[in-house]
Coordinates of C-alpha atoms in Angstrom, one line a residue:
X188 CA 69.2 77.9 87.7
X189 CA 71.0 77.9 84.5
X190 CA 68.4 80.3 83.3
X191 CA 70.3 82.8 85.7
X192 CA 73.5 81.7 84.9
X193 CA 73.1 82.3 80.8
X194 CA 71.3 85.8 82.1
X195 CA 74.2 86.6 83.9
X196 CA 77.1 85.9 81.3
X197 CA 75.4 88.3 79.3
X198 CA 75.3 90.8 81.8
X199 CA 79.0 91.0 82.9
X200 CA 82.7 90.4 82.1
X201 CA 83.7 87.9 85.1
X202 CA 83.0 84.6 85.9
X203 CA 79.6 83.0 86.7
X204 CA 79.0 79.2 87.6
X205 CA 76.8 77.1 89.4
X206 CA 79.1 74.2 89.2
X207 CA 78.5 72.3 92.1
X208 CA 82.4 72.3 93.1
X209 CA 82.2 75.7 93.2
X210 CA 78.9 76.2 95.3
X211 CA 80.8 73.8 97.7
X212 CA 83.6 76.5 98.1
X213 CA 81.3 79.2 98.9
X214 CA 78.8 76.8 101.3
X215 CA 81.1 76.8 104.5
X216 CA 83.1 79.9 106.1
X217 CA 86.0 79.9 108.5
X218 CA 83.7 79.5 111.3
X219 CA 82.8 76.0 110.4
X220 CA 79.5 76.4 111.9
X221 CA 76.9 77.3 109.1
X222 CA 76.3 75.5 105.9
X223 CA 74.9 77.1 103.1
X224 CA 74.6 76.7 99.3
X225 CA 74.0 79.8 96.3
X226 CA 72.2 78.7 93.1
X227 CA 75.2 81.2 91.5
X228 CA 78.6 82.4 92.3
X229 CA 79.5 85.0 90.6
X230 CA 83.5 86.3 90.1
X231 CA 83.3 89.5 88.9
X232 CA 86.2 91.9 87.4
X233 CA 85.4 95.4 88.3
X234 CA 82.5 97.3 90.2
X235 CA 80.5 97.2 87.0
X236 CA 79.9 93.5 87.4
X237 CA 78.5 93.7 90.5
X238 CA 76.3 96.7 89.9
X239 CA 74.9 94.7 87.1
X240 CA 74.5 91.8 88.8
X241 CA 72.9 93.5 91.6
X242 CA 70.7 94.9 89.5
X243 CA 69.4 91.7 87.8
X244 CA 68.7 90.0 91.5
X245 CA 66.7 93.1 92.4
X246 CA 64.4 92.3 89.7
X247 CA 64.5 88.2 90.4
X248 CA 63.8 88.7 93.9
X249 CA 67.2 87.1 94.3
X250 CA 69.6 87.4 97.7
X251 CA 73.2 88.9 97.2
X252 CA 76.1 88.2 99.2
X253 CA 79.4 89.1 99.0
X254 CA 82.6 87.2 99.8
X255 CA 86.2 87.7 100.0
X256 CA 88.6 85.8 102.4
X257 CA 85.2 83.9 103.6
X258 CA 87.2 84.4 107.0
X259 CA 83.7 85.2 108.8
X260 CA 83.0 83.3 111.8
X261 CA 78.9 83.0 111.9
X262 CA 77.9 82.5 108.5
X263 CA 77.9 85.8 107.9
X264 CA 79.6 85.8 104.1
X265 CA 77.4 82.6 103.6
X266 CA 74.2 82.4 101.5
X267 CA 71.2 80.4 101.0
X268 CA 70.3 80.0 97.1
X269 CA 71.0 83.5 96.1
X270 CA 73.8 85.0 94.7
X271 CA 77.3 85.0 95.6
X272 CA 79.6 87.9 94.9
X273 CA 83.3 86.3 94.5
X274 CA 85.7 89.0 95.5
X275 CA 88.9 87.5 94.8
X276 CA 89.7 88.9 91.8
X277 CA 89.3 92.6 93.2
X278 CA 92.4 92.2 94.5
X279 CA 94.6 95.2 93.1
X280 CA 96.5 98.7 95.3
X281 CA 95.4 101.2 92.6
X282 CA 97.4 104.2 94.5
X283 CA 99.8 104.5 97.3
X284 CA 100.4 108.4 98.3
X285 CA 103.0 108.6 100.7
X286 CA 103.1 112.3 101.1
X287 CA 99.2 112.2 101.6
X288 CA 99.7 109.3 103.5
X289 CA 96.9 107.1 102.2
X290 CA 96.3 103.9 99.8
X291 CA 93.5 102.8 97.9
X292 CA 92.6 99.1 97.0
X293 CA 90.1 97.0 95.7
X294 CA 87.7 95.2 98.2
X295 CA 89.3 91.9 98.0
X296 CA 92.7 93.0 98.5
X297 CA 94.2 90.8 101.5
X298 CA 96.2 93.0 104.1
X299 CA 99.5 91.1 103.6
X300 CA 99.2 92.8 100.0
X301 CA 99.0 96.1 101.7
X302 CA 101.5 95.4 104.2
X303 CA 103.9 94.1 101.7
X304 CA 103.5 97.1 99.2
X305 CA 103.7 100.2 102.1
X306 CA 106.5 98.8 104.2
X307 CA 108.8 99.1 101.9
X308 CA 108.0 103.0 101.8
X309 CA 108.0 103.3 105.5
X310 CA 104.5 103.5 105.6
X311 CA 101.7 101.0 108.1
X312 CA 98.3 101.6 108.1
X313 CA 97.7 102.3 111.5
X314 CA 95.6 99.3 112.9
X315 CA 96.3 96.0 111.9
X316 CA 94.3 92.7 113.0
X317 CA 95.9 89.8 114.1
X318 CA 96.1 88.0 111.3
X319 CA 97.0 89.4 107.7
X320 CA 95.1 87.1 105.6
X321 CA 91.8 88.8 105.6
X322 CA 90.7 91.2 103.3
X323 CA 90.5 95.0 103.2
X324 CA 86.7 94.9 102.3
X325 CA 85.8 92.6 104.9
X326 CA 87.2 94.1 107.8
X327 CA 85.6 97.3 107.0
X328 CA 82.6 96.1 106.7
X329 CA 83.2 94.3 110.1
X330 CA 85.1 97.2 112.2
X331 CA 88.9 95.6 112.6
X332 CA 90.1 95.5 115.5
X333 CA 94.1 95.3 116.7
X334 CA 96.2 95.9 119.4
X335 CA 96.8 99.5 118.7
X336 CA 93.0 99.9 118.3
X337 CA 92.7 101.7 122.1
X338 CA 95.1 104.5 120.4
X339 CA 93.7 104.8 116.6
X340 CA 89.8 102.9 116.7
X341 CA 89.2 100.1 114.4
X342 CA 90.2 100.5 111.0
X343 CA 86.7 101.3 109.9
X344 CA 88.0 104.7 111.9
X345 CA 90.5 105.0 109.9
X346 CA 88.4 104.9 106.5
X347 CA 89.2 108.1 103.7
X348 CA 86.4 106.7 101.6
X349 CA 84.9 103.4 100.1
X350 CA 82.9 103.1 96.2
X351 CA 79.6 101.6 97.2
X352 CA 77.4 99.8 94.8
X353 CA 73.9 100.4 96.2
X354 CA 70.7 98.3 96.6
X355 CA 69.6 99.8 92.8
X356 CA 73.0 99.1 91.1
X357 CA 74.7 102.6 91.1
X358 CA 78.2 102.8 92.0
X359 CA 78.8 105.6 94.7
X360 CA 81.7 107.0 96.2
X361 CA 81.3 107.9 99.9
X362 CA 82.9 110.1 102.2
X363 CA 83.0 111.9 105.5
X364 CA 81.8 114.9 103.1
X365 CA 80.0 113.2 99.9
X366 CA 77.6 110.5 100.7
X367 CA 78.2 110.9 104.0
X368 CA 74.8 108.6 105.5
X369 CA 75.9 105.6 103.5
X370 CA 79.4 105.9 104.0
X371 CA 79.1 105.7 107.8
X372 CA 76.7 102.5 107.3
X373 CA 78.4 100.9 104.7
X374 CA 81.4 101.0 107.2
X375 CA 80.7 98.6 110.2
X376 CA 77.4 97.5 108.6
X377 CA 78.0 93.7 107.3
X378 CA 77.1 94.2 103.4
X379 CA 73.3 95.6 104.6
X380 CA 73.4 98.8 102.7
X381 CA 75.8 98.2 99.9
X382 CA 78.6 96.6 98.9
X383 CA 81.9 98.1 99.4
X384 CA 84.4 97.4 96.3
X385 CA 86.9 100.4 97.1
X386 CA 88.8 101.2 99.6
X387 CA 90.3 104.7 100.7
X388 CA 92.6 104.2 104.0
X389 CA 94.9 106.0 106.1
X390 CA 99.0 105.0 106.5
X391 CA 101.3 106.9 109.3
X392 CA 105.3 106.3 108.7
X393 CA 106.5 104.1 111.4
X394 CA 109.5 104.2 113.2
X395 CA 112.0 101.9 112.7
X396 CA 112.3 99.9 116.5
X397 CA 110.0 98.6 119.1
X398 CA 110.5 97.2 122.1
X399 CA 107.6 94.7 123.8
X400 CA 107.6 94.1 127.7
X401 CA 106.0 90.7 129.0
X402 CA 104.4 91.1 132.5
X403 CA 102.6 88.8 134.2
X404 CA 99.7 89.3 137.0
X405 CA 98.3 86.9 139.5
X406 CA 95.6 89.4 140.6
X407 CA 92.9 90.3 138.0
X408 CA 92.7 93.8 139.3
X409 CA 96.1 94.9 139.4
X410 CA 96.2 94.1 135.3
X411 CA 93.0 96.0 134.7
X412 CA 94.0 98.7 136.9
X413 CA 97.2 99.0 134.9
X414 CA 95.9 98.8 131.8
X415 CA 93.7 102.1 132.8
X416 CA 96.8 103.9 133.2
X417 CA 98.7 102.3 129.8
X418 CA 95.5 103.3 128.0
X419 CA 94.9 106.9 129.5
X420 CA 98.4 108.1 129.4
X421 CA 99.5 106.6 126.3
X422 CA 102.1 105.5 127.3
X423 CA 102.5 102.3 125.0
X424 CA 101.3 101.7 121.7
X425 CA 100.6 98.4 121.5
X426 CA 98.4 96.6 124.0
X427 CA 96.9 93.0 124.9
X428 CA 96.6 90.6 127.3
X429 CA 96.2 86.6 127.9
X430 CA 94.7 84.9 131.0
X431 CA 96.8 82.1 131.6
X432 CA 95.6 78.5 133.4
X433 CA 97.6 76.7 136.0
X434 CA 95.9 73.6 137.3
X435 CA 96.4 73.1 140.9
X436 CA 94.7 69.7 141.4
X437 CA 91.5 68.6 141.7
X438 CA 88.1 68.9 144.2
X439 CA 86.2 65.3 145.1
X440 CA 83.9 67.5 147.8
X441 CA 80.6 67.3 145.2
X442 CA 81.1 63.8 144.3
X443 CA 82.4 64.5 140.5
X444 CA 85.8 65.4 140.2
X445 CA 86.8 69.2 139.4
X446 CA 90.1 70.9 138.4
X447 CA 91.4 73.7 141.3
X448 CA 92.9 76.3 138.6
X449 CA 94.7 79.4 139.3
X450 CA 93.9 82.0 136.8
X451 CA 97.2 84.6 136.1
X452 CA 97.6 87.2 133.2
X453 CA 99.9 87.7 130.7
X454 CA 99.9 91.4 129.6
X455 CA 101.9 92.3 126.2
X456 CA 102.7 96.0 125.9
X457 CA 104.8 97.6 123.1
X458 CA 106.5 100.8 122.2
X459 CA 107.7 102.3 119.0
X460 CA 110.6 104.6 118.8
X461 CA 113.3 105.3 116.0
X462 CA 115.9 104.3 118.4
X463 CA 116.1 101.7 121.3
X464 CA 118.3 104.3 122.9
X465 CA 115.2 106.6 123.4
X466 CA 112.7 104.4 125.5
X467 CA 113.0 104.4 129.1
X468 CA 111.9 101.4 130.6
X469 CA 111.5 103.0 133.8
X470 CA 109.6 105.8 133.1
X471 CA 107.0 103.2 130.9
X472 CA 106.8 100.9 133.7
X473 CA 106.4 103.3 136.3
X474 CA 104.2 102.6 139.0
X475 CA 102.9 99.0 137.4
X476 CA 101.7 96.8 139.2
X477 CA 102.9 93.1 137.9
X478 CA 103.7 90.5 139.5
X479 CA 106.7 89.5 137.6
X480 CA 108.8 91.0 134.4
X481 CA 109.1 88.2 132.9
X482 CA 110.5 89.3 129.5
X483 CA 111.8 92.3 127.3
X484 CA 112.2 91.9 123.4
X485 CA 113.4 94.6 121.1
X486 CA 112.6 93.8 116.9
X487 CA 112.5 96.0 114.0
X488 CA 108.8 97.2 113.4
X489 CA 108.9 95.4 110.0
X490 CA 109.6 91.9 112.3
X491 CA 107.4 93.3 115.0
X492 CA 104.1 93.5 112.9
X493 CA 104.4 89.8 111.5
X494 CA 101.8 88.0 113.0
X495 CA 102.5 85.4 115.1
X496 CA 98.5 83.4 115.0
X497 CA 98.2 81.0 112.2
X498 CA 95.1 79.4 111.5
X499 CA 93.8 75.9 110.6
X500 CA 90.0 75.9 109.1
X501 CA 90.6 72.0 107.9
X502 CA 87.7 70.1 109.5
X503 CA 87.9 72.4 112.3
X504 CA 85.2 74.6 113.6
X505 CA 85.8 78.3 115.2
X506 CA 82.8 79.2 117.5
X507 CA 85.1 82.1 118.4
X508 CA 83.5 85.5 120.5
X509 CA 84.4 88.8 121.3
X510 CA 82.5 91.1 124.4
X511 CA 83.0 94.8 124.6
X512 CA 82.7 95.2 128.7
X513 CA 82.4 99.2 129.8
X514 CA 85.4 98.6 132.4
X515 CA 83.7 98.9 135.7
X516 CA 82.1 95.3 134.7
X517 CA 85.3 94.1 133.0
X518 CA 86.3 92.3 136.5
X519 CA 82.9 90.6 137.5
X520 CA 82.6 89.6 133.4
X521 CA 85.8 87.9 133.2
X522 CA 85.9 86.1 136.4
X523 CA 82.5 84.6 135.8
X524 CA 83.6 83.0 132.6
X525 CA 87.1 82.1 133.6
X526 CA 85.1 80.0 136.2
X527 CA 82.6 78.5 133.6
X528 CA 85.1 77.9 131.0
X529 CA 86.7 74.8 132.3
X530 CA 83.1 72.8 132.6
X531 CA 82.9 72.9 129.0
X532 CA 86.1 74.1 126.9
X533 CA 89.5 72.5 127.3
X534 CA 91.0 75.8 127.9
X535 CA 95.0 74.5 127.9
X536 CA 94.3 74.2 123.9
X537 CA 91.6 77.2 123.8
X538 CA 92.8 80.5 123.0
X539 CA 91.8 83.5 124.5
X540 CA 92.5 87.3 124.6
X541 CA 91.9 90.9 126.6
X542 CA 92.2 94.2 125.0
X543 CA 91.1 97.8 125.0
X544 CA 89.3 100.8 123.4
X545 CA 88.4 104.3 124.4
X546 CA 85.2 105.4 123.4
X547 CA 85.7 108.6 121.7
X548 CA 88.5 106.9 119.1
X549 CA 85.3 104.3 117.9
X550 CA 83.2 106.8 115.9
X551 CA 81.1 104.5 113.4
X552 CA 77.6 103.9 114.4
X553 CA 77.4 100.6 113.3
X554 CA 80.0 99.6 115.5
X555 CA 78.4 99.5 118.9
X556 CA 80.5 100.2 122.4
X557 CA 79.2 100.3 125.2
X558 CA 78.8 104.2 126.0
X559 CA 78.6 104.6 129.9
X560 CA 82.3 105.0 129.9
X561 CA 85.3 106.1 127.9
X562 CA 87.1 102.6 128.9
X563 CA 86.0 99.9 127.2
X564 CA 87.7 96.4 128.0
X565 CA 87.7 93.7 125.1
X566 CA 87.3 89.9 126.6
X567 CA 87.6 87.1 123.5
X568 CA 87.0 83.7 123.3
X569 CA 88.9 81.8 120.7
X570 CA 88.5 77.8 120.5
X571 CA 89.4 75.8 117.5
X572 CA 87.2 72.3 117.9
X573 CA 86.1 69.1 116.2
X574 CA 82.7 70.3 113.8
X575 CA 81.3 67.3 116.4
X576 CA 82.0 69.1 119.3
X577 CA 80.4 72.4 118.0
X578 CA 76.6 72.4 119.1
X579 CA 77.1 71.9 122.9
X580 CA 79.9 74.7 123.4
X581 CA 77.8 77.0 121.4
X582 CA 74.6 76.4 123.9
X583 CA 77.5 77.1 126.2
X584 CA 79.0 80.5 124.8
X585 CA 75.6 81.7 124.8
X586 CA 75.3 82.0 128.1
X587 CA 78.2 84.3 128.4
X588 CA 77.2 86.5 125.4
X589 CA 74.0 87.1 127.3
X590 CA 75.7 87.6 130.3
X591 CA 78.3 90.4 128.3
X592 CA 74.3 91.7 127.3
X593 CA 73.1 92.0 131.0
X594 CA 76.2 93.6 132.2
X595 CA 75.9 96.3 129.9
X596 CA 78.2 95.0 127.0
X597 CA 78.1 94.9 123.2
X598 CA 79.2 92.1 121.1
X599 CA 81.5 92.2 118.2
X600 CA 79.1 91.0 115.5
X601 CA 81.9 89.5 113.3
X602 CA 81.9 86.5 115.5
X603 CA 79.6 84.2 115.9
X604 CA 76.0 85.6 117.2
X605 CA 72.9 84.2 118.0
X606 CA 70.7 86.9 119.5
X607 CA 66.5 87.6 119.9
X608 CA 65.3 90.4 118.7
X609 CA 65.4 92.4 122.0
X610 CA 69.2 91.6 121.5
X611 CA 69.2 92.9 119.1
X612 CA 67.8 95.7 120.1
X613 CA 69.9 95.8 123.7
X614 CA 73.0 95.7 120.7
X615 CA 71.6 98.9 119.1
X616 CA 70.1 100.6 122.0
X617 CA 68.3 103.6 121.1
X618 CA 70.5 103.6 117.6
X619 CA 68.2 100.5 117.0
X620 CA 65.0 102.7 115.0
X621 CA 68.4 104.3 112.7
X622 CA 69.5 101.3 111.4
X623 CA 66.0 100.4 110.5
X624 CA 65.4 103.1 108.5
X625 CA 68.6 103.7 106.8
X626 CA 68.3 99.6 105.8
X627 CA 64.7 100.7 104.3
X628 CA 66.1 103.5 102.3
X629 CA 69.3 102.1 101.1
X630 CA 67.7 98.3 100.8
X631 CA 64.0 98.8 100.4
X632 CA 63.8 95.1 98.9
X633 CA 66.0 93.3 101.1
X634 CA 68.3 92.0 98.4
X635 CA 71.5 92.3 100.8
X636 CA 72.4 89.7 102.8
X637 CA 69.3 88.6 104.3
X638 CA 69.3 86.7 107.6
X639 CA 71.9 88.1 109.7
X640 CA 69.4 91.1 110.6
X641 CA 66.6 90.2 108.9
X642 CA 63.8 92.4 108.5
X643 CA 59.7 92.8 107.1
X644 CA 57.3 95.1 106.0
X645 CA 54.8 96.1 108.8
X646 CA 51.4 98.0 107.2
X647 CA 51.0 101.4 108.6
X648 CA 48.7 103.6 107.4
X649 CA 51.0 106.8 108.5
X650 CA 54.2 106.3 107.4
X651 CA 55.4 105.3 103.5
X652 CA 56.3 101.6 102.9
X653 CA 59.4 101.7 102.5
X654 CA 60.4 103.7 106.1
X655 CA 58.0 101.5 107.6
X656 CA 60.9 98.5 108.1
X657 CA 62.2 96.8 111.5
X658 CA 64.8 94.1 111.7
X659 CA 63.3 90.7 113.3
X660 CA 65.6 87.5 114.1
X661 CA 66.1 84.5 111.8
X662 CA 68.9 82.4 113.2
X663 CA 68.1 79.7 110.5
X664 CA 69.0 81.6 107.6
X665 CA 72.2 84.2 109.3
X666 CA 74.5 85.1 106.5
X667 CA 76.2 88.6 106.0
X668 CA 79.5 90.1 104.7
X669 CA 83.2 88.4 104.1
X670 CA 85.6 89.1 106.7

């Protein structure tokens, strides 16, 4: 181990250590669910570092990770005596062009830097997760998901161009037009194909007011129903909703006492607008069918965008899971684990949330939607538990992800996932041979996070080695890109 630490001093400009303090940092993610320790982190200074590092764990036969935030949820920015790639000093904007309307910034920049550097110019990037904190890098590797997401995809979409250092240590830039394969794998592809330490991304000028309407349902149909026509005529801009508990006593008829709970919805909608003056509640609300306005707020965008989760990763697991339901199954999906729910979770304290896409806005092909239909519904599952608590609910949640599976839905893979390899392959669908190959000829050695699709050599006297590569599970070993 110190062999590769006094190899790699020599080798780069940044920071390498394999004191155990510092292996403890790296072993645990915001997740809380995985453990996992490097022989070597690594803090690098620039895209040279890791291309040399890369380089020298090609020819050890050594795993590389990187990590940013180390906000995934799964293990997936964890790794198991390799090599850990230390974003945080790639933190810098290099470039803000606000007549192109576009910034560029290191990997391990965090989105509050962004947001504090373009709002001040009038400028937002135009999807924005719910918490700030995470960096750039990460979530493009993940997808990125918001509440404006249904209008503008996840912010993957929204990608100019990212420098890639690739499985052989050359550092790429990739584009729609110039490395165009890798950049649309790179993006949405959890640090398998290369590791992104540049991004190019999209801004839009926002207006200067919002106003947010609070409606709340007591019929599960009426708010998916209404959130068809928000979503198909655009007529907000911002969209999410909550389901809401209300205990109504208790049943003694099987012998073990059960809460009665009546499930209602809250659904958040915004719109933007340089003036208050020019919204019209009625024509926005127009033919809705809530149960009860409960609320309207008008705030500067600046205010609006703040966001309002924090987060507490102290002792504290986050078995946390998003579904993407085509919408026809939306209903049937929800219901089913709003009845389930209770028997394991104590959902007054767990969080949970329901939003939308539109299929042709999600255009990476490493982000996986179901495809049936252009609606896609969103259903997440966000608990915050006791580490002790964590093994139980998990058997639990995994009978819902497969349900989401069954029913036709995708997961979001930045969460926590535990999947067989004809989930895998149900994930994928008939993408699933693609991102085999293109992991075969942009990883051939399997240097790149290793475990969370984990793959092997199969002989075959037809085809070359190295396009010769499927993915097979390893739930043991899962670790994958920083979120």
């Amino acid at each position: 181990m110190n062999g590769i630490v006094q190899d790699l001093k020599h080798l780069i400009a940044g920071e390498v250590s394999n004191a155990s303090e510092i292996l403890t940092e790296v072993s645990e993610d915001f997740g809380g669910i995985f453990q996992k320790s490097p022989q070597v982190v690594v803090t690098p200074q620039n895209a040279n570092d890791i291309a040399q590092t890369v380089k020298y764990a090609a020819q050890k036969g050594l795993v590389v990770s990187s990590r940013a935030a180390g906000h995934s949820l799964g293990g997936q920015s964890l790794n198991e005596d390799g090599i850990v790639l230390n974003m945080r000093n790639l933190d810098k904007i290099r470039e803000i062009q606000k007549d192109q309307l576009w910034f560029k910034a290191d990997a391990g920049t965090s989105w509050n830097q962004v947001i504090d550097a373009c709002i001040p110019d009038g400028l937002v990037p135009p999807v924005l997760t719910n918490y700030f904190g995470v960096s750039v890098g990460g979530t493009h590797s993940a997808g990125g998901i918001g509440a404006a997401s249904f209008r503008y995809g996840n912010q993957a979409d929204n990608c100019l161009g990212v420098e890639v250092v690739t499985a052989e240590g050359d550092i790429l830039w990739c584009s729609p037009e110039e490395n165009s394969e890798l950049f649309n794998h790179v993006l949405c592809g959890y640090g398998q194909f290369g590791i992104i330490t540049q991004v190019q991304h999209k801004l839009k000028v926002y207006p200067s007011q919002t106003r947010t309407y609070l409606l709340f349902y007591d019929n599960l149909d009426a708010l998916l129903d209404d959130k068809r026509v928000l979503v198909t005529e655009q007529r907000v801009d911002h969209l999410v909703s909550f389901p809401v508990p209300c205990l109504q006593g208790v049943s003694r008829a099987t012998g073990i006492m059960q809460p009665l709970i009546q499930w209602f919805y809250t659904l958040r909608i915004t719109v933007e607008a340089n003036s208050i003056e020019a919204i019209d509640d009625k024509e926005i609300l127009a033919g809705l069918n809530f149960y009860r306005h409960i609320h309207t707020e008008d705030l500067g965008f600046a205010q609006f965008i703040e966001p309002m989760i924090q987060v507490d990763s102290k002792d504290i697991a986050h078995p946390w899971m998003d579904v993407f339901l085509p919408a026809s199954s939306a209903k049937n999906y929800i219901e089913t684990a709003l009845k389930q729910l209770p028997s394991f979770l104590d959902i007054s304290k767990a969080q949970m949330g329901c939003f939308c896409l539109v299929n042709r806005n999600n255009k990476m092909p490493m982000f996986r939607l179901p495809q049936e239909e252009e609606l896609i519904i969103g259903f997440g599952i966000y608990p915050s538990i006791p580490k002790s608590q964590v093994q139980p609910i998990l058997a639990e949640l995994k009978k819902l992800s497969n349900l989401s599976l069954e029913m036709g839905g995708k997961r979001y893979l930045t969460c926590w996932i535990d999947f067989t390899i004809q989930q895998w392959q149900s994930q994928f669908g008939d993408y699933w041979p693609k991102v085999n190959q293109i992991k075969s000829k942009y990883d051939p050695k399997g240097i790149f996070n290793s475990g969370f699709f984990e793959y092997e050599q199969i002989a075959h006297p037809a085809i070359a080695p190295q396009e010769n590569v499927r993915f097979v599970e390893n739930v043991a070993t899962k670790s994958a890109i920083a979120v």
